[in-house]
Short mmCIF file of C-alpha atoms in Angstrom, two decimals:
data_model
loop_
_atom_site.label_atom_id
_atom_site.label_comp_id
_atom_site.label_asym_id
_atom_site.label_seq_id
_atom_site.Cartn_x
_atom_site.Cartn_y
_atom_site.Cartn_z
CA MET V 1190 0.00 0.00 0.00
CA LYS V 1191 2.81 2.34 0.93
CA LYS V 1192 4.59 1.38 -2.29
CA ALA V 1193 1.53 2.24 -4.37
CA LEU V 1194 1.33 5.65 -2.73
CA GLU V 1195 5.01 6.24 -3.31
CA ILE V 1196 4.71 5.35 -6.99
CA THR V 1197 1.69 7.61 -7.41
CA LEU V 1198 3.51 10.49 -5.76
CA GLY V 1199 6.58 9.85 -7.85
CA ILE V 1200 4.54 9.86 -11.01
CA LEU V 1201 2.78 13.08 -10.06
CA THR V 1202 6.19 14.60 -9.45
CA SER V 1203 7.41 13.59 -12.86
CA ILE V 1204 4.35 14.97 -14.61
CA GLY V 1205 4.82 18.26 -12.87
CA GLY V 1206 8.60 18.21 -13.15
CA PHE V 1207 8.96 17.04 -16.72
CA LEU V 1208 7.80 20.13 -18.55
CA ASP V 1209 10.09 23.10 -18.36
CA VAL V 1210 10.88 26.14 -20.42
CA GLY V 1211 13.02 24.09 -22.80
CA ALA V 1212 10.42 21.39 -23.39
CA ILE V 1213 7.68 23.99 -23.94
CA ALA V 1214 9.68 26.23 -26.29
CA THR V 1215 11.06 23.39 -28.40
CA ALA V 1216 7.75 21.52 -28.69
CA VAL V 1217 5.89 24.67 -29.77
CA GLN V 1218 8.55 25.56 -32.33
CA ALA V 1219 8.67 22.01 -33.67
CA GLY V 1220 4.91 21.89 -34.19
CA ALA V 1221 4.74 25.36 -35.73
CA SER V 1222 7.52 24.74 -38.25
CA PHE V 1223 7.29 21.04 -39.07
CA LYS V 1224 3.77 19.99 -38.06
CA PHE V 1225 3.90 16.44 -36.64
CA GLN V 1226 7.20 15.54 -38.26
CA LEU V 1227 9.37 15.96 -35.15
CA LEU V 1228 7.19 13.93 -32.77
CA TRP V 1229 9.62 11.01 -33.01
CA VAL V 1230 12.38 13.12 -31.45
CA VAL V 1231 10.27 13.69 -28.32
CA LEU V 1232 9.77 9.93 -28.14
CA LEU V 1233 13.50 9.28 -28.55
CA GLY V 1234 14.42 11.80 -25.85
CA THR V 1235 11.84 10.31 -23.49
CA ILE V 1236 13.24 6.80 -23.88
CA CYS V 1237 16.71 8.08 -23.08
CA VAL V 1238 15.59 10.07 -20.06
CA ILE V 1239 13.64 7.11 -18.66
CA PHE V 1240 16.81 5.03 -18.70
CA LEU V 1241 18.95 7.81 -17.24
CA VAL V 1242 16.56 8.62 -14.41
CA GLU V 1243 16.20 4.94 -13.57
CA MET V 1244 20.00 4.64 -13.56
CA SER V 1245 20.57 7.57 -11.22
CA GLY V 1246 17.91 6.27 -8.80
CA ARG V 1247 19.45 2.79 -8.91
CA LEU V 1248 22.94 4.17 -8.31
CA ALA V 1249 21.72 6.03 -5.23
CA ALA V 1250 19.66 3.12 -3.88
CA VAL V 1251 22.37 0.47 -4.31
CA SER V 1252 25.63 2.34 -3.72
CA ARG V 1253 24.27 5.04 -1.36
CA HIS V 1254 26.20 7.59 -3.39
CA THR V 1255 24.77 10.55 -5.22
CA LEU V 1256 25.83 10.74 -8.83
CA VAL V 1257 28.26 13.56 -8.00
CA ASP V 1258 29.90 11.69 -5.11
CA ALA V 1259 30.33 8.58 -7.22
CA LEU V 1260 31.67 10.41 -10.26
CA ARG V 1261 34.30 12.32 -8.33
CA GLU V 1262 35.35 9.23 -6.40
CA ARG V 1263 35.50 6.95 -9.42
CA PHE V 1264 37.29 9.29 -11.81
CA GLY V 1265 39.29 11.52 -9.46
CA PHE V 1266 38.99 15.25 -9.07
CA ASN V 1267 41.04 16.22 -12.12
CA PHE V 1268 38.86 14.39 -14.61
CA TYR V 1269 35.64 15.05 -12.72
CA LEU V 1270 36.27 18.80 -13.00
CA ILE V 1271 35.27 18.70 -16.70
CA PRO V 1272 31.72 17.33 -16.34
CA PHE V 1273 31.37 19.40 -13.14
CA LEU V 1274 32.09 22.72 -14.86
CA ALA V 1275 30.01 21.74 -17.90
CA GLU V 1276 27.07 20.94 -15.65
CA LEU V 1277 27.42 24.18 -13.67
CA VAL V 1278 27.39 26.29 -16.84
CA VAL V 1279 24.50 24.49 -18.51
CA ASP V 1280 22.48 24.28 -15.32
CA GLY V 1281 23.12 27.95 -14.61
CA LEU V 1282 21.92 28.97 -18.06
CA ALA V 1283 18.93 26.66 -17.70
CA LEU V 1284 18.11 28.29 -14.37
CA ALA V 1285 18.20 31.70 -16.05
CA ALA V 1286 16.01 30.40 -18.88
CA GLU V 1287 13.44 29.00 -16.42
CA ILE V 1288 13.34 32.28 -14.52
CA GLY V 1289 12.91 33.98 -17.89
CA GLY V 1290 9.99 31.64 -18.63
CA VAL V 1291 8.21 32.63 -15.42
CA CYS V 1292 8.83 36.31 -16.19
CA LEU V 1293 7.42 35.95 -19.70
CA ALA V 1294 4.30 34.27 -18.34
CA LEU V 1295 3.86 37.27 -16.03
CA GLN V 1296 4.47 39.62 -18.95
CA LEU V 1297 1.76 37.84 -20.97
CA VAL V 1298 -0.77 38.39 -18.21
CA THR V 1299 0.20 41.85 -16.97
CA GLY V 1300 1.81 43.50 -19.99
CA ILE V 1301 4.74 44.60 -17.84
CA SER V 1302 8.09 43.72 -19.46
CA PHE V 1303 9.68 40.44 -18.36
CA ARG V 1304 12.82 42.26 -17.24
CA TRP V 1305 11.05 43.89 -14.29
CA TRP V 1306 9.81 40.52 -13.08
CA ALA V 1307 13.25 38.89 -12.89
CA LEU V 1308 14.21 40.03 -9.39
CA PRO V 1309 10.78 39.56 -7.76
CA VAL V 1310 10.55 36.06 -9.24
CA ALA V 1311 14.05 35.25 -8.01
CA PHE V 1312 13.09 36.47 -4.56
CA VAL V 1313 10.02 34.20 -4.34
CA LEU V 1314 12.07 31.25 -5.62
CA TRP V 1315 14.74 31.90 -3.06
CA LEU V 1316 12.21 32.32 -0.27
CA LEU V 1317 10.65 28.92 -1.01
CA LEU V 1318 14.06 27.23 -0.94
CA TRP V 1319 15.06 29.15 2.19
CA LYS V 1320 11.92 28.29 4.16
CA GLY V 1321 10.61 25.15 2.44
CA THR V 1322 11.49 21.48 2.80
CA PHE V 1323 12.24 19.00 0.05
CA SER V 1324 8.81 17.39 0.20
CA ILE V 1325 6.94 20.71 0.10
CA ILE V 1326 8.89 21.69 -2.99
CA GLU V 1327 8.44 18.29 -4.60
CA LYS V 1328 4.72 18.03 -3.90
CA GLY V 1329 3.93 21.65 -4.59
CA THR V 1330 5.65 21.52 -7.94
CA SER V 1331 3.80 18.39 -8.95
CA LEU V 1332 0.38 19.48 -7.76
CA PHE V 1333 0.43 22.84 -9.51
CA GLY V 1334 2.21 21.27 -12.46
CA LEU V 1335 -0.90 19.27 -13.25
CA ILE V 1336 -2.28 22.41 -14.90
CA THR V 1337 -0.10 21.50 -17.88
CA LEU V 1338 -2.55 18.64 -18.50
CA SER V 1339 -4.60 21.33 -20.24
CA PHE V 1340 -2.41 20.70 -23.30
CA VAL V 1341 -3.61 17.10 -23.35
CA VAL V 1342 -7.24 18.22 -23.10
CA ALA V 1343 -6.64 20.67 -25.94
CA VAL V 1344 -5.52 17.84 -28.23
CA PHE V 1345 -8.82 16.06 -27.78
CA VAL V 1346 -10.83 19.26 -28.23
CA LEU V 1347 -9.08 19.91 -31.54
CA HIS V 1348 -9.54 16.41 -33.04
CA PRO V 1349 -6.19 15.92 -34.75
CA PRO V 1350 -5.86 13.63 -37.78
CA TRP V 1351 -4.58 10.64 -35.81
CA ASN V 1352 -3.02 8.95 -38.86
CA ASP V 1353 -0.77 11.95 -39.46
CA VAL V 1354 0.10 12.09 -35.76
CA ALA V 1355 1.10 8.42 -35.81
CA ALA V 1356 3.20 9.00 -38.93
CA GLY V 1357 5.13 11.68 -37.06
CA LEU V 1358 6.25 9.13 -34.50
CA VAL V 1359 8.33 7.47 -37.22
CA PRO V 1360 11.60 9.25 -38.06
CA SER V 1361 11.58 10.95 -41.44
CA LEU V 1362 13.70 13.44 -43.37
CA PRO V 1363 12.47 17.03 -43.74
CA ALA V 1364 11.15 18.24 -47.11
CA HIS V 1365 12.30 21.81 -46.45
CA ASP V 1366 14.64 23.77 -44.12
CA ALA V 1367 16.79 20.78 -43.24
CA ALA V 1368 19.15 22.85 -41.06
CA GLN V 1369 16.32 24.18 -38.94
CA TYR V 1370 14.72 20.74 -38.68
CA TRP V 1371 17.85 19.19 -37.23
CA PHE V 1372 18.52 22.19 -35.03
CA ILE V 1373 15.08 21.94 -33.42
CA ALA V 1374 15.57 18.17 -33.09
CA VAL V 1375 18.82 18.81 -31.19
CA ALA V 1376 17.15 21.37 -28.95
CA ILE V 1377 14.30 18.94 -28.16
CA LEU V 1378 16.80 16.28 -27.10
CA GLY V 1379 18.77 18.80 -25.04
CA ALA V 1380 15.57 19.97 -23.36
CA LEU V 1381 14.34 16.49 -22.46
CA ILE V 1382 17.67 14.97 -21.44
CA SER V 1383 18.65 17.76 -19.05
CA PRO V 1384 21.44 16.63 -16.73
CA TYR V 1385 19.98 18.56 -13.80
CA LEU V 1386 17.06 16.15 -13.82
CA PHE V 1387 19.11 13.10 -12.94
CA TYR V 1388 21.57 14.84 -10.65
CA PHE V 1389 18.52 16.16 -8.81
CA TYR V 1390 16.87 12.76 -8.80
CA SER V 1391 19.86 10.97 -7.26
CA SER V 1392 20.17 13.66 -4.56
CA GLY V 1393 16.47 13.27 -3.78
CA ALA V 1394 16.89 9.50 -3.51
CA ILE V 1395 19.71 10.01 -0.98
CA GLU V 1396 17.67 12.59 0.97
CA ASP V 1397 14.79 10.10 1.10
CA LYS V 1398 17.26 7.36 2.21
CA TRP V 1399 16.50 4.88 -0.55
CA ASN V 1400 17.90 1.36 -0.45
CA LYS V 1401 17.70 -1.81 -2.55
CA ASN V 1402 14.03 -2.30 -1.60
CA ASP V 1403 13.20 0.85 -3.50
CA LEU V 1404 14.47 -0.42 -6.83
CA GLY V 1405 10.98 -1.44 -7.94
CA VAL V 1406 9.50 1.94 -7.06
CA ASN V 1407 12.40 3.58 -8.84
CA ARG V 1408 11.77 1.64 -12.03
CA GLY V 1409 8.04 2.36 -11.94
CA VAL V 1410 8.46 6.07 -11.31
CA ALA V 1411 11.08 6.45 -14.02
CA ALA V 1412 9.13 4.58 -16.69
CA VAL V 1413 5.56 5.64 -16.00
CA GLY V 1414 6.29 9.12 -14.68
CA MET V 1415 8.57 10.16 -17.51
CA SER V 1416 6.17 8.67 -20.08
CA PHE V 1417 3.30 10.73 -18.65
CA GLY V 1418 5.50 13.81 -18.71
CA SER V 1419 6.44 13.16 -22.29
CA PHE V 1420 2.76 12.68 -23.13
CA ILE V 1421 2.26 16.33 -22.23
CA SER V 1422 5.21 17.37 -24.40
CA LEU V 1423 3.78 15.38 -27.31
CA SER V 1424 0.38 17.00 -26.77
CA LEU V 1425 1.92 20.45 -26.77
CA LEU V 1426 3.66 19.72 -30.07
CA ILE V 1427 0.42 18.40 -31.59
CA VAL V 1428 -1.60 21.43 -30.48
CA SER V 1429 1.05 23.75 -31.86
CA ALA V 1430 1.03 21.83 -35.16
CA LEU V 1431 -2.75 22.12 -35.37
CA VAL V 1432 -2.97 25.82 -34.48
CA LEU V 1433 0.25 27.49 -35.65
CA PHE V 1434 1.40 25.40 -38.62
CA PRO V 1435 -1.64 26.06 -40.88
CA ARG V 1436 -1.22 29.82 -40.29
CA GLY V 1437 2.47 29.68 -41.17
CA ILE V 1438 3.46 31.21 -37.83
CA GLN V 1439 7.08 30.47 -36.91
CA VAL V 1440 7.41 31.11 -33.23
CA ASP V 1441 9.98 33.70 -32.30
CA ARG V 1442 8.07 35.29 -29.46
CA TYR V 1443 6.02 33.76 -26.64
CA GLU V 1444 3.00 35.90 -27.53
CA GLN V 1445 2.66 33.73 -30.62
CA ALA V 1446 3.03 30.56 -28.60
CA ALA V 1447 0.26 31.72 -26.28
CA MET V 1448 -2.20 31.54 -29.18
CA ILE V 1449 -2.11 27.77 -29.22
CA LEU V 1450 -4.64 27.42 -26.41
CA THR V 1451 -6.92 30.26 -27.49
CA GLU V 1452 -8.23 28.22 -30.41
CA PRO V 1453 -9.54 25.33 -28.29
CA PHE V 1454 -10.41 27.32 -25.13
CA GLY V 1455 -10.95 30.95 -26.15
CA TYR V 1456 -9.80 33.72 -23.82
CA TRP V 1457 -9.27 31.31 -20.93
CA GLY V 1458 -6.87 29.39 -23.15
CA PHE V 1459 -4.58 32.39 -23.10
CA ILE V 1460 -4.65 32.45 -19.30
CA LEU V 1461 -4.16 28.68 -19.15
CA PHE V 1462 -1.12 28.93 -21.39
CA ALA V 1463 0.43 31.67 -19.29
CA ALA V 1464 -0.31 29.73 -16.10
CA SER V 1465 1.13 26.50 -17.51
CA LEU V 1466 4.25 28.26 -18.73
CA GLY V 1467 4.72 30.13 -15.46
CA ILE V 1468 4.13 27.18 -13.17
CA ALA V 1469 6.12 24.65 -15.18
CA CYS V 1470 9.07 27.04 -15.36
CA PHE V 1471 8.81 27.98 -11.70
CA GLY V 1472 8.90 24.32 -10.67
CA ALA V 1473 11.84 23.66 -12.97
CA ALA V 1474 13.65 26.74 -11.64
CA LEU V 1475 13.28 25.41 -8.08
CA GLU V 1476 14.81 22.12 -9.17
CA ALA V 1477 17.59 23.71 -11.21
CA GLY V 1478 18.52 26.13 -8.42
CA LEU V 1479 18.53 23.41 -5.80
CA ASP V 1480 20.51 21.19 -8.16
CA GLN V 1481 23.31 23.77 -8.43
CA ALA V 1482 23.70 23.74 -4.66
CA TYR V 1483 23.56 19.93 -4.52
CA VAL V 1484 26.25 19.58 -7.16
CA VAL V 1485 28.63 22.10 -5.58
CA ALA V 1486 28.10 20.81 -2.02
CA GLN V 1487 28.54 17.16 -2.98
CA THR V 1488 31.62 17.92 -5.06
CA LEU V 1489 33.32 19.60 -2.11
CA GLY V 1490 31.91 17.32 0.58
CA TRP V 1491 29.92 19.95 2.49
CA ASN V 1492 26.94 19.24 4.66
CA TRP V 1493 23.91 19.59 2.41
CA GLY V 1494 20.20 18.94 2.38
CA GLU V 1495 17.06 20.86 1.64
CA ASN V 1496 15.44 19.52 4.82
CA GLN V 1497 17.83 21.44 7.07
CA HIS V 1498 17.55 25.05 8.12
CA PRO V 1499 19.85 27.38 6.20
CA LYS V 1500 21.84 27.94 9.38
CA GLU V 1501 22.72 24.25 9.50
CA ASP V 1502 24.10 24.25 5.98
CA ALA V 1503 25.19 27.82 5.40
CA ARG V 1504 27.46 27.09 2.44
CA PHE V 1505 24.76 25.05 0.70
CA SER V 1506 22.15 27.77 1.21
CA MET V 1507 24.48 30.52 0.07
CA THR V 1508 25.25 28.57 -3.10
CA TYR V 1509 21.67 28.48 -4.35
CA THR V 1510 21.16 32.05 -3.20
CA VAL V 1511 24.07 33.30 -5.31
CA PHE V 1512 23.17 31.19 -8.36
CA ILE V 1513 19.52 32.28 -8.33
CA PHE V 1514 20.32 35.97 -8.14
CA VAL V 1515 23.07 35.79 -10.77
CA ALA V 1516 20.69 33.93 -13.10
CA ALA V 1517 17.98 36.52 -12.45
CA LEU V 1518 20.42 39.32 -13.27
CA LEU V 1519 20.94 37.80 -16.75
CA ILE V 1520 17.21 38.13 -17.38
CA PHE V 1521 17.08 41.57 -15.77
CA ALA V 1522 19.88 42.63 -18.14
CA GLY V 1523 17.43 41.97 -20.95
CA ILE V 1524 18.63 38.71 -22.52
CA ASP V 1525 15.78 37.34 -24.63
CA PRO V 1526 14.49 34.32 -22.66
CA LEU V 1527 13.33 32.42 -25.75
CA LYS V 1528 16.71 32.74 -27.50
CA LEU V 1529 18.52 31.88 -24.27
CA THR V 1530 16.36 28.78 -23.88
CA ILE V 1531 16.98 27.44 -27.37
CA PHE V 1532 20.71 28.20 -27.12
CA THR V 1533 20.97 26.46 -23.74
CA MET V 1534 19.11 23.38 -24.95
CA ALA V 1535 21.39 23.03 -27.99
CA LEU V 1536 24.45 23.51 -25.77
CA THR V 1537 23.14 20.79 -23.46
CA ALA V 1538 23.08 18.34 -26.36
CA VAL V 1539 26.74 19.17 -27.07
CA ILE V 1540 27.98 18.59 -23.53
CA LEU V 1541 25.79 15.53 -22.94
CA PRO V 1542 28.55 12.98 -23.70
CA LEU V 1543 30.82 14.63 -21.10
CA VAL V 1544 28.26 13.93 -18.42
CA ILE V 1545 26.78 10.70 -19.69
CA PHE V 1546 29.82 8.62 -20.71
CA PRO V 1547 31.36 8.71 -17.23
CA PHE V 1548 27.89 7.99 -15.81
CA LEU V 1549 27.66 4.87 -18.01
CA ILE V 1550 31.10 3.64 -16.96
CA LEU V 1551 30.03 4.07 -13.36
CA MET V 1552 26.81 2.13 -13.94
CA ASN V 1553 28.90 -0.81 -15.17
CA ASP V 1554 31.20 -0.79 -12.16
CA GLU V 1555 30.77 -3.78 -9.88
CA ASN V 1556 32.27 -1.89 -6.94
CA TYR V 1557 29.30 0.46 -6.95
CA LEU V 1558 26.42 -1.61 -8.22
CA GLY V 1559 27.33 -5.25 -7.71
CA LYS V 1560 24.77 -7.39 -9.45
CA HIS V 1561 22.55 -4.39 -10.09
CA ARG V 1562 24.85 -2.97 -12.73
CA ASN V 1563 23.66 -2.01 -16.20
CA GLY V 1564 22.67 -4.62 -18.73
CA ILE V 1565 23.28 -4.46 -22.43
CA ILE V 1566 19.92 -2.79 -23.11
CA SER V 1567 20.42 0.22 -20.81
CA ASN V 1568 23.98 0.62 -22.07
CA SER V 1569 23.13 0.54 -25.75
CA VAL V 1570 20.00 2.70 -25.55
CA VAL V 1571 21.71 5.48 -23.62
CA LEU V 1572 24.91 5.27 -25.65
CA ILE V 1573 23.18 5.35 -29.02
CA ILE V 1574 20.86 8.25 -28.17
CA THR V 1575 23.65 10.30 -26.59
CA VAL V 1576 25.97 9.82 -29.56
CA LEU V 1577 23.11 10.62 -31.91
CA ALA V 1578 22.28 13.83 -30.02
CA PHE V 1579 25.94 14.84 -30.03
CA VAL V 1580 26.47 14.19 -33.75
CA MET V 1581 23.25 15.99 -34.62
CA ALA V 1582 24.36 18.89 -32.44
CA ILE V 1583 27.79 19.42 -33.94
CA VAL V 1584 26.35 19.21 -37.45
CA ALA V 1585 23.16 21.20 -36.95
CA ILE V 1586 24.35 24.05 -34.72
CA PRO V 1587 26.95 25.48 -37.17
CA LEU V 1588 24.47 25.04 -40.04
CA GLN V 1589 21.83 26.95 -38.12
CA ILE V 1590 24.21 29.75 -37.15
CA PHE V 1591 25.90 30.23 -40.53
CA GLY V 1592 22.82 29.44 -42.60
CA GLY V 1593 21.01 32.29 -40.85
CA MET N 762 42.10 -9.68 5.67
CA ASP N 763 40.27 -6.77 4.09
CA GLU N 764 42.34 -4.57 1.85
CA ILE N 765 42.06 -0.89 1.04
CA HIS N 766 43.09 0.56 -2.29
CA LEU N 767 44.16 4.10 -1.52
CA ILE N 768 43.24 5.66 -4.84
CA ARG N 769 40.03 3.71 -5.31
CA ASP N 770 38.72 3.68 -1.75
CA VAL N 771 40.21 6.70 -0.02
CA LEU N 772 41.19 9.53 -2.39
CA ASP N 773 38.23 11.76 -3.35
CA ASN N 774 35.91 10.01 -0.88
CA GLN N 775 33.62 11.80 1.53
CA LEU N 776 35.19 12.56 4.92
CA VAL N 777 32.91 12.27 7.93
CA ASP N 778 33.60 12.85 11.59
CA GLY N 779 32.78 10.56 14.51
CA ASP N 780 29.13 11.71 14.44
CA ARG N 781 28.99 11.10 10.69
CA ARG N 782 28.90 14.81 9.91
CA PRO N 783 30.40 15.65 6.52
CA MET N 784 33.74 17.41 6.72
CA GLY N 785 34.88 17.73 3.13
CA LYS N 786 36.49 15.27 0.76
CA VAL N 787 39.80 13.48 0.89
CA ASP N 788 41.50 15.90 -1.48
CA GLY N 789 45.03 14.57 -1.02
CA MET N 790 47.15 11.99 0.74
CA VAL N 791 50.62 12.68 2.15
CA LEU N 792 53.39 10.16 2.62
CA VAL N 793 56.46 11.08 4.65
CA LEU N 794 59.92 9.83 3.82
CA ARG N 795 61.90 8.46 6.70
CA LYS N 796 65.60 7.73 6.90
CA ASP N 797 66.37 4.05 6.28
CA LYS N 798 62.72 3.13 6.58
CA PRO N 799 59.95 2.79 3.98
CA PRO N 800 57.74 5.85 3.39
CA ARG N 801 54.73 6.03 5.65
CA LEU N 802 51.20 7.27 4.90
CA ALA N 803 51.00 10.12 7.36
CA TYR N 804 48.10 12.46 6.53
CA LEU N 805 44.91 12.95 4.61
CA GLU N 806 44.48 16.49 3.32
CA THR N 807 41.32 18.43 2.63
CA GLY N 808 41.05 21.94 1.22
CA MET N 809 40.98 24.01 -1.93
CA THR N 810 44.76 24.48 -2.00
CA THR N 811 45.33 20.74 -2.24
CA LEU N 812 42.80 20.51 -5.06
CA ALA N 813 44.45 23.38 -6.91
CA HIS N 814 47.87 21.73 -6.54
CA ARG N 815 46.48 18.56 -8.06
CA LEU N 816 45.47 20.47 -11.17
CA SER N 817 48.75 22.33 -11.65
CA ALA N 818 51.61 23.78 -9.65
CA ARG N 819 50.82 27.30 -10.86
CA LEU N 820 47.16 27.05 -9.83
CA GLY N 821 48.34 25.67 -6.51
CA ARG N 822 50.57 28.67 -5.85
CA LEU N 823 47.76 31.00 -6.90
CA ALA N 824 45.35 29.30 -4.50
CA GLU N 825 47.89 29.61 -1.69
CA ARG N 826 48.36 33.31 -2.35
CA LEU N 827 44.61 33.96 -2.50
CA GLY N 828 44.08 31.88 0.60
CA ARG N 829 46.72 33.77 2.60
CA LYS N 830 45.09 37.04 1.66
CA TRP N 831 41.40 36.29 2.04
CA GLY N 832 40.92 32.73 3.24
CA VAL N 833 39.63 32.08 6.72
CA ARG N 834 42.18 29.23 6.93
CA HIS N 835 45.05 31.26 5.45
CA GLY N 836 45.47 29.00 2.44
CA LYS N 837 46.55 25.95 4.37
CA PRO N 838 44.90 22.59 3.75
CA PHE N 839 43.70 20.79 6.84
CA ARG N 840 45.73 17.67 7.64
CA ILE N 841 44.24 14.65 9.33
CA PRO N 842 46.73 12.16 10.75
CA TRP N 843 46.20 8.71 9.21
CA ALA N 844 46.07 7.35 12.75
CA LYS N 845 42.74 9.17 13.22
CA VAL N 846 41.06 7.15 10.47
CA ARG N 847 38.49 4.81 12.00
CA HIS N 848 36.69 3.31 9.04
CA VAL N 849 36.91 3.25 5.26
CA GLY N 850 33.68 2.34 3.51
CA ILE N 851 31.29 4.48 1.53
CA ASP N 852 32.78 7.36 3.49
CA VAL N 853 36.10 7.79 5.27
CA GLU N 854 35.33 8.15 8.96
CA VAL N 855 37.83 9.91 11.20
CA ASP N 856 37.95 10.22 14.96
CA LEU N 857 37.49 14.00 15.17
CA LYS N 858 34.70 16.48 15.71
CA ALA N 859 34.04 18.49 12.55
CA ASP N 860 33.10 21.58 14.53
CA ASP N 861 36.42 21.59 16.37
CA THR N 862 38.46 21.53 13.15
CA PRO N 863 39.22 24.28 10.63
CA VAL N 864 37.22 22.45 7.91
CA MET N 865 34.11 24.18 9.24
CA ASP N 866 35.67 27.67 9.32
CA TRP N 867 33.96 28.84 6.14
CA GLU N 868 30.68 27.32 7.22
CA LYS N 869 30.87 29.13 10.58
CA TRP N 870 31.98 32.38 8.99
CA LEU N 871 29.06 32.34 6.53
CA LYS N 872 26.63 31.37 9.26
CA LYS N 873 27.74 34.19 11.51
CA LYS N 874 28.31 36.99 9.00
CA ILE N 875 25.63 36.36 6.37
CA VAL N 876 23.17 33.48 6.70
CA GLY N 877 22.40 34.06 10.37
CA ARG N 878 21.54 37.69 9.66
CA ILE N 879 18.93 36.82 7.04
CA PRO N 880 15.49 36.29 8.59
CA GLY N 881 14.10 32.76 8.56
CA SER N 882 17.43 30.99 8.49
CA GLY N 883 16.38 28.74 11.35
#
C-alpha cells in the first residue's frame, strides 16, 4: 500500500517536473515549423531520459552515493572537473532560462516587461528554498504542475488527424529547411535529457534514504512518470502543429506561442497557457537552483540537504542564493528568454557525452552496483541516443548559425 | 584480511567525523619519507589548496596566495593524521569532531556573517 502511494507520488512529481521552459519552447517551435514531423524526437528523448533517471535512482539506492559523489570518487577530481564545470554552466543557463519563462508568463498576463519581473521572481524562488522542505517543494511543484494537463485536453478538443500524428512518431527526413529541422531536433533532445534532472533525482533518492528495496518503485516512477510527462510534451507539439502550422506562424516570441490554447479554449486558453508556462518554469527553476547547490556541495563534501535550516548548511544555502540571483540578473539585463532557452538546450546536447559517458562507466562498475549494474539494453539505448544527439548537435548548430 | 586501495577507496571520498557529519572530501594523501625506513602514509588532506595543486603547480601557488590574503584558513589545507582514520567504507570516517576543526571555518563564517543575519534561516 505504501509502495503504491510512493509510486503515485513519484509519477505526479514527474508529470509536474517534466515540462520546463526548454520542453515547452522546443515543442511549440517544432509543431509550428514542421507539423507532426518531429514527434519522433520527443519519443526518442523520453526513452533516453527514462533510462537515465532509472539509472541515477538505482545508483543512489544500491551504492548510497549521489551521482556527483560517485563520479568524483571513481574518476578523481582532475577528470571530474570537466563534467562538473560543464554541468554548472549548462544548469546555470537553464536556471536563467526557467526564470525567464516565469517572467514571460507574467508579462503575458500583466503587460509589464519580463525584465522587471526577474528580481521579484528570483526572490520568491529563493524564499521557497530558504523556508521550504524538500517534500513541500516536490509536492507543490507536482500538484500545480498538473495544470499542464490542459495541453492534453486541448488535443482532444481539436480532433487531430490521428493517422498523421502516428506518422510523425516514425523518423523521417524534412522536405524543407533541413538545417532548422535538425537544429530543433537537437534542442528537443537537449531539453528532455537535461542533466539537472538526474543529478537532482539521485540527490532526492539520498535525501529520502532509498535502499535496494526501492528499486521497484524507482523503475516504476522512471518509466511511467517520464512517459506521462512526455505525453504532455507530445500534446503540446500536436496542439502547436494544429494551431500554428496552418497559419504559417514560426514562433519567435512567446505571444505567438500563447495563441495555441486560445483556439480550443478561447480567452481562458490564453490564461491557461500563461499559467502553464509560469508554473512549469517555476517548478523547474526550483529544481535547477537546488541542483546547483547539490552539485557544488557534494563535489566539495559539504553538509547539504534541503530539509535542514539554512543555518545548519550555510554554504549550501548561500550557493543556491548566489546562483539564483546571478541567473535573475541575466534576465534583468534583458537577454531574450526564448533565445537563451533554445541556445541552452542546444548547448546541453553538445555537452551531454561529457556527463553521460562517465555515468555509463560508473553504472557498469561492480564496486558500486554489484549485481545491479547495467545490462546491455540500458547501455546501448543510452549510448546510441547520446551519440546521436551529439552528432546531430555538432552538425546542426553550425548550419543553423551560418545558414542564418 | 580486508584490503584498502588508496586511490580507489580513499582519495576523493567523503570525509565524515565521529558523528557522521560531513567534513569535506579526501583531497590529497601525504606520505612522509623516513631515513632508512619505507615511506609512511601520514596524513589525509582536505582543502581548496590541495585541489588546486592537483590540477597544476601554478594554480596551486595562486590558491595559496589567495588563501593567505582572504581565506579564513590562510590558504593551508587541513591535515588529518592517518592514525585518526576509524573506518573506510562508503565514506572515510575519522575520529574527530568536525566543529572543532578548521574544515568548518567557512561554514561558521558564513553562518555568523551572512546566513544568520537573514530572517528565517532557522
